[in-house]
Short mmCIF file of C-alpha atoms in Angstrom, two decimals:
data_model
loop_
_atom_site.label_atom_id
_atom_site.label_comp_id
_atom_site.label_asym_id
_atom_site.label_seq_id
_atom_site.Cartn_x
_atom_site.Cartn_y
_atom_site.Cartn_z
CA MET A 1146 0.00 0.00 0.00
CA SER A 1147 1.34 3.36 -0.97
CA ASN A 1148 0.73 6.22 1.40
CA THR A 1149 0.91 8.85 -1.30
CA VAL A 1150 -2.33 10.66 -1.91
CA VAL A 1151 -2.65 12.53 -5.18
CA ALA A 1152 -5.36 15.15 -5.51
CA GLU A 1153 -7.36 14.71 -8.69
CA SER A 1154 -9.93 16.93 -10.31
CA PRO A 1155 -13.37 15.32 -10.59
CA LEU A 1156 -13.02 15.82 -14.37
CA VAL A 1157 -9.73 13.95 -14.59
CA ARG A 1158 -11.12 11.21 -16.81
CA PHE A 1159 -11.96 13.73 -19.55
CA LYS A 1160 -8.26 14.58 -20.01
CA LEU A 1161 -8.94 18.29 -20.50
CA ASN A 1162 -5.27 19.25 -20.60
CA GLU A 1163 -4.53 16.82 -23.41
CA ARG A 1164 -7.43 18.26 -25.36
CA ALA A 1165 -6.27 21.81 -24.61
CA ALA A 1166 -3.01 21.01 -26.37
CA LYS A 1167 -4.94 20.71 -29.65
CA GLY A 1168 -5.68 24.45 -29.62
CA THR A 1169 -9.01 26.22 -29.71
CA GLY A 1170 -9.41 26.64 -33.47
CA ASN A 1171 -12.67 28.39 -34.28
CA ALA A 1172 -14.62 27.01 -31.32
CA GLY A 1173 -17.53 29.13 -30.09
CA VAL A 1174 -17.18 27.90 -26.51
CA ILE A 1175 -13.78 27.59 -24.85
CA VAL A 1176 -13.61 25.99 -21.43
CA ASN A 1177 -10.82 25.73 -18.97
CA GLU A 1178 -10.87 24.13 -15.57
CA ARG A 1179 -9.38 25.90 -12.59
CA ALA A 1180 -8.69 22.64 -10.85
CA LEU A 1181 -7.63 21.90 -7.29
CA LEU A 1182 -8.28 25.34 -5.82
CA GLY A 1183 -9.02 25.78 -2.12
CA HIS A 1184 -12.70 26.10 -1.24
CA VAL A 1185 -13.91 27.11 2.22
CA ASN A 1186 -17.52 27.40 3.30
CA LEU A 1187 -18.09 30.09 5.92
CA ARG A 1188 -21.22 30.54 7.99
CA GLY A 1189 -21.85 33.33 10.46
CA ASP A 1190 -24.11 36.18 11.39
CA ALA A 1191 -23.90 39.01 8.86
CA GLN A 1192 -25.69 41.26 11.37
CA ASP A 1193 -22.84 40.82 13.88
CA PRO A 1194 -20.17 43.49 13.20
CA ARG A 1195 -17.58 41.45 15.18
CA PHE A 1196 -18.02 38.54 12.78
CA VAL A 1197 -17.94 40.65 9.63
CA SER A 1198 -14.88 42.66 10.62
CA ALA A 1199 -12.88 39.68 11.95
CA ALA A 1200 -13.62 37.57 8.87
CA SER A 1201 -12.89 40.47 6.51
CA GLN A 1202 -9.58 41.10 8.26
CA VAL A 1203 -8.40 37.50 7.84
CA LEU A 1204 -9.55 37.38 4.22
CA GLY A 1205 -8.09 40.77 3.27
CA VAL A 1206 -11.38 41.58 1.58
CA ASP A 1207 -14.77 42.72 2.84
CA VAL A 1208 -17.21 39.86 3.31
CA PRO A 1209 -20.07 40.73 0.91
CA THR A 1210 -23.34 41.31 2.74
CA ALA A 1211 -25.40 42.32 -0.30
CA ALA A 1212 -27.24 39.37 -1.82
CA ASN A 1213 -25.57 37.66 -4.78
CA THR A 1214 -22.42 39.76 -4.82
CA VAL A 1215 -18.80 38.68 -4.93
CA HIS A 1216 -15.68 40.40 -3.59
CA GLU A 1217 -12.17 39.57 -4.66
CA ALA A 1218 -8.78 40.64 -3.27
CA GLN A 1219 -5.58 39.21 -1.81
CA GLY A 1220 -6.03 36.04 -3.84
CA ASN A 1221 -9.34 35.30 -2.12
CA THR A 1222 -12.70 35.34 -3.87
CA VAL A 1223 -15.64 35.59 -1.48
CA TYR A 1224 -19.08 34.73 -2.83
CA TRP A 1225 -22.37 35.49 -1.10
CA LEU A 1226 -24.33 32.22 -0.91
CA GLY A 1227 -27.06 33.21 1.52
CA PRO A 1228 -27.80 35.72 4.27
CA ASN A 1229 -25.45 33.84 6.61
CA GLU A 1230 -23.29 31.80 4.24
CA TRP A 1231 -20.30 32.47 1.98
CA LEU A 1232 -17.89 30.53 -0.20
CA ILE A 1233 -14.24 31.52 -0.19
CA VAL A 1234 -12.12 30.33 -3.10
CA THR A 1235 -8.37 30.59 -2.66
CA THR A 1236 -5.31 28.64 -3.81
CA GLY A 1237 -5.12 24.95 -3.10
CA GLU A 1238 -2.10 25.41 -0.82
CA ARG A 1239 -3.72 28.16 1.22
CA ALA A 1240 -7.07 26.56 2.11
CA THR A 1241 -6.17 24.54 5.20
CA ALA A 1242 -4.20 27.38 6.81
CA LEU A 1243 -7.03 29.80 6.00
CA VAL A 1244 -9.52 27.56 7.82
CA GLY A 1245 -7.27 27.64 10.90
CA GLU A 1246 -6.88 31.41 10.76
CA LEU A 1247 -10.61 31.99 10.35
CA ARG A 1248 -11.47 29.66 13.23
CA LYS A 1249 -8.97 31.43 15.45
CA ALA A 1250 -10.18 34.92 14.53
CA LEU A 1251 -13.83 33.93 14.94
CA ALA A 1252 -13.43 31.92 18.15
CA GLY A 1253 -16.37 32.37 20.50
CA LEU A 1254 -18.74 33.56 17.77
CA PHE A 1255 -21.59 31.51 16.31
CA VAL A 1256 -19.83 30.38 13.14
CA ALA A 1257 -18.87 27.37 11.05
CA VAL A 1258 -15.75 27.19 8.91
CA THR A 1259 -15.63 24.13 6.69
CA GLU A 1260 -13.11 23.21 4.05
CA VAL A 1261 -14.88 21.85 0.98
CA SER A 1262 -11.97 21.91 -1.48
CA GLY A 1263 -12.33 18.29 -2.55
CA GLY A 1264 -16.05 18.69 -3.04
CA GLN A 1265 -16.16 21.02 -6.02
CA THR A 1266 -14.32 22.38 -9.01
CA VAL A 1267 -14.31 25.57 -11.07
CA LEU A 1268 -14.88 25.92 -14.82
CA VAL A 1269 -14.40 29.07 -16.90
CA PHE A 1270 -16.37 29.54 -20.14
CA ARG A 1271 -15.40 32.05 -22.80
CA GLY A 1272 -15.97 32.43 -26.51
CA ARG A 1273 -18.63 34.03 -28.72
CA SER A 1274 -21.26 31.41 -27.84
CA ALA A 1275 -20.66 31.17 -24.10
CA ARG A 1276 -23.83 33.07 -23.22
CA ALA A 1277 -25.88 31.17 -25.79
CA LEU A 1278 -24.77 27.93 -24.19
CA PHE A 1279 -25.95 29.04 -20.76
CA THR A 1280 -29.26 30.36 -22.01
CA LYS A 1281 -30.04 26.85 -23.24
CA GLU A 1282 -30.47 25.35 -19.81
CA CYS A 1283 -29.75 27.93 -17.14
CA PRO A 1284 -32.91 29.76 -16.02
CA LEU A 1285 -31.01 32.79 -14.74
CA ASP A 1286 -31.43 36.01 -16.74
CA LEU A 1287 -27.89 36.60 -18.00
CA HIS A 1288 -28.73 39.78 -19.91
CA PRO A 1289 -26.37 42.62 -18.91
CA ARG A 1290 -29.30 44.58 -17.48
CA SER A 1291 -29.70 41.98 -14.74
CA PHE A 1292 -26.41 40.08 -14.41
CA ARG A 1293 -23.06 41.84 -14.40
CA VAL A 1294 -19.47 41.56 -13.24
CA GLY A 1295 -19.36 41.62 -9.45
CA GLN A 1296 -22.54 39.62 -9.10
CA CYS A 1297 -22.80 35.91 -8.44
CA ALA A 1298 -25.80 33.62 -8.28
CA GLN A 1299 -26.61 30.10 -7.31
CA THR A 1300 -28.83 28.53 -9.91
CA HIS A 1301 -28.75 25.41 -12.04
CA LEU A 1302 -27.28 24.46 -15.41
CA ALA A 1303 -29.25 21.58 -16.89
CA LYS A 1304 -30.04 19.65 -13.71
CA ALA A 1305 -26.83 20.50 -11.86
CA PRO A 1306 -26.81 23.15 -9.13
CA ILE A 1307 -24.10 25.71 -9.86
CA LEU A 1308 -22.68 28.95 -8.53
CA ILE A 1309 -22.09 31.33 -11.44
CA ARG A 1310 -20.42 34.69 -11.86
CA GLN A 1311 -19.45 36.82 -14.84
CA LEU A 1312 -15.75 37.62 -15.08
CA ASP A 1313 -15.76 40.24 -17.84
CA GLY A 1314 -17.88 41.88 -20.54
CA GLU A 1315 -17.03 39.36 -23.28
CA PRO A 1316 -18.87 37.72 -21.46
CA THR A 1317 -16.74 35.16 -19.68
CA TYR A 1318 -18.50 33.05 -17.06
CA GLU A 1319 -17.10 31.09 -14.19
CA ILE A 1320 -19.04 28.32 -12.49
CA VAL A 1321 -18.45 26.32 -9.36
CA VAL A 1322 -19.90 22.83 -9.59
CA ARG A 1323 -19.99 20.02 -7.07
CA ARG A 1324 -17.85 16.95 -7.61
CA SER A 1325 -20.89 14.71 -7.66
CA PHE A 1326 -22.45 16.69 -10.53
CA SER A 1327 -19.30 17.45 -12.52
CA ASP A 1328 -19.30 14.24 -14.53
CA TYR A 1329 -22.94 14.70 -15.50
CA LEU A 1330 -22.41 18.38 -16.27
CA TRP A 1331 -19.42 17.73 -18.48
CA LEU A 1332 -21.28 15.13 -20.51
CA TRP A 1333 -24.18 17.56 -20.86
CA LEU A 1334 -21.73 20.24 -21.96
CA GLU A 1335 -20.15 18.05 -24.63
CA SER A 1336 -23.51 17.60 -26.32
CA ALA A 1337 -24.96 21.06 -25.62
CA ALA A 1338 -21.90 22.91 -26.93
CA ALA A 1339 -21.37 20.67 -29.95
CA GLU A 1340 -23.28 23.00 -32.26
CA TYR A 1341 -21.02 25.97 -31.35
CA GLY A 1342 -17.76 24.02 -31.38
CA LEU A 1343 -16.24 23.19 -28.00
CA ALA A 1344 -12.57 23.49 -27.17
CA MET A 1345 -10.46 23.42 -24.04
CA SER A 1346 -7.73 25.82 -23.02
CA LYS A 1347 -5.16 25.63 -20.25
CA MET B 791 -43.55 27.96 -15.30
CA LEU B 792 -43.85 30.41 -12.42
CA LEU B 793 -41.44 33.20 -11.68
CA ILE B 794 -41.01 33.31 -7.92
CA THR B 795 -39.42 36.18 -6.03
CA CYS B 796 -36.98 34.98 -3.41
CA PRO B 797 -36.80 37.55 -0.57
CA TRP B 798 -33.00 37.50 -0.88
CA CYS B 799 -32.19 36.65 -4.51
CA GLY B 800 -35.04 38.35 -6.35
CA VAL B 801 -37.00 36.95 -9.28
CA ARG B 802 -35.99 33.41 -10.21
CA SER B 803 -37.42 30.53 -12.16
CA GLN B 804 -39.70 28.03 -10.43
CA THR B 805 -37.21 25.27 -11.27
CA GLU B 806 -34.88 26.66 -8.60
CA PHE B 807 -37.48 26.20 -5.84
CA SER B 808 -39.03 23.38 -3.91
CA TYR B 809 -42.47 23.57 -2.38
CA GLY B 810 -43.07 23.21 1.33
CA GLY B 811 -46.84 23.15 1.76
CA GLU B 812 -49.02 25.33 3.92
CA ALA B 813 -47.24 27.87 6.12
CA HIS B 814 -47.77 28.85 9.77
CA ILE B 815 -48.55 25.35 11.01
CA VAL B 816 -47.24 25.32 14.56
CA ARG B 817 -46.09 22.06 16.07
CA PRO B 818 -48.07 21.37 19.25
CA LEU B 819 -45.93 21.47 22.40
CA ASP B 820 -47.89 19.16 24.69
CA THR B 821 -47.97 16.14 22.40
CA ASP B 822 -48.45 13.63 25.25
CA ALA B 823 -51.83 15.13 26.06
CA MET B 824 -53.11 14.84 22.49
CA ASN B 825 -55.41 12.11 21.23
CA ASP B 826 -55.02 10.45 17.83
CA ALA B 827 -57.63 12.66 16.21
CA GLU B 828 -55.87 15.84 17.31
CA TRP B 829 -52.47 14.50 16.25
CA GLY B 830 -53.84 13.36 12.89
CA ASP B 831 -55.35 16.78 12.44
CA TYR B 832 -51.95 18.41 12.99
CA VAL B 833 -50.05 15.97 10.77
CA PHE B 834 -52.43 15.55 7.87
CA MET B 835 -55.24 18.04 7.73
CA ARG B 836 -54.74 21.22 5.71
CA LYS B 837 -56.96 24.12 4.76
CA ASN B 838 -56.76 23.43 1.00
CA SER B 839 -58.00 26.95 0.40
CA LYS B 840 -59.48 28.07 -2.87
CA GLY B 841 -57.94 31.48 -3.45
CA ARG B 842 -55.52 33.07 -1.00
CA HIS B 843 -53.06 30.52 0.36
CA LEU B 844 -50.04 31.10 2.62
CA GLU B 845 -47.38 28.57 1.78
CA GLN B 846 -43.71 27.74 2.28
CA TRP B 847 -41.07 27.65 -0.42
CA ASN B 848 -37.40 26.79 -0.30
CA HIS B 849 -34.96 28.36 -2.77
CA ALA B 850 -33.36 24.95 -3.13
CA MET B 851 -31.03 25.65 -6.05
CA GLY B 852 -30.33 29.21 -4.95
CA CYS B 853 -29.62 30.52 -1.47
CA ARG B 854 -31.30 27.47 0.10
CA ARG B 855 -33.42 29.54 2.49
CA TRP B 856 -37.06 28.94 3.40
CA PHE B 857 -39.54 31.74 2.98
CA ASN B 858 -43.30 32.17 2.78
CA ALA B 859 -45.45 33.21 -0.12
CA GLU B 860 -49.02 34.39 -0.48
CA ARG B 861 -50.41 32.68 -3.58
CA ASP B 862 -53.81 32.49 -5.15
CA THR B 863 -54.55 28.79 -5.76
CA VAL B 864 -56.95 29.65 -8.58
CA THR B 865 -54.85 32.04 -10.65
CA TYR B 866 -51.44 30.87 -9.33
CA ARG B 867 -50.53 34.52 -8.98
CA ILE B 868 -48.06 35.10 -6.14
CA LYS B 869 -49.18 38.29 -4.46
CA SER B 870 -46.33 38.66 -1.98
CA VAL B 871 -43.40 36.88 -0.37
CA TYR B 872 -42.12 37.36 3.16
CA LYS B 873 -39.38 35.87 5.31
CA VAL B 874 -39.89 33.16 7.90
CA GLY B 875 -40.73 34.82 11.20
CA GLU B 876 -42.38 37.81 9.54
CA LYS B 877 -46.11 38.24 9.84
CA ALA B 878 -48.33 37.28 6.97
CA PRO B 879 -49.60 40.26 4.99
CA GLY B 880 -52.82 41.47 6.53
CA ALA B 881 -52.44 39.19 9.59
CA ALA B 882 -54.07 40.25 12.83
CA GLU B 883 -52.09 41.64 15.83
#
């Protein structure tokens, strides 16, 4: 028995990096996985200024208290998930230490800090047909009048629950998907994006 | 397809929500003193109103919070939504 544990993306069997090597050609949808990042779920009372300031201090970025907004700084992305729940995405190396620091800073408050890094992965979609792909089976209104950079939303893509945000005006979208849904979602994507041309990038 | 307004997330598609039945049903505290008819009434019996109905929804694929809605069971029109713990629109007190 080997004691070595190797972290693997839930999409490892699709060999995305090998496919990325083929280039993107004229594909309308270009996907890259931001694999093996650190994910931390944070729960606490947004009405409690002690919680908000202590958490913001550790993260180096203000914890967003407005619904469906996302703040990003110091290598941490903090997504609003609910009135008392956030997701922090950081580097894979940083996650465990961040959990310790948050627990220490928030000691004595009514909070939960849970590392969920292995439980989900991040996909980035760009290309001229990225929005068209999402409008197929994501019920969220992605029109610029109602969904813009700086906002995030939990919704679903096909039957998979996702957390989505827009990264730029192209538009480029980033989604966070659970490990248990990633296989299903990727297979859906292969067929749904076929008409636009689907390519991977690093 | 209904469009339902989540008190936190705003207008979202019905496919993001799960239904939680009639709202404001309070669990009895003194269950030992209840007979089967009373318990059955609490567990099973509902108003089944025609028209205005106060009901629970969960934004299951969104922020995952429960909230209440005031819906007309004839027209399916949702007149208002309010958070758990808030009084129903037009409630006494």
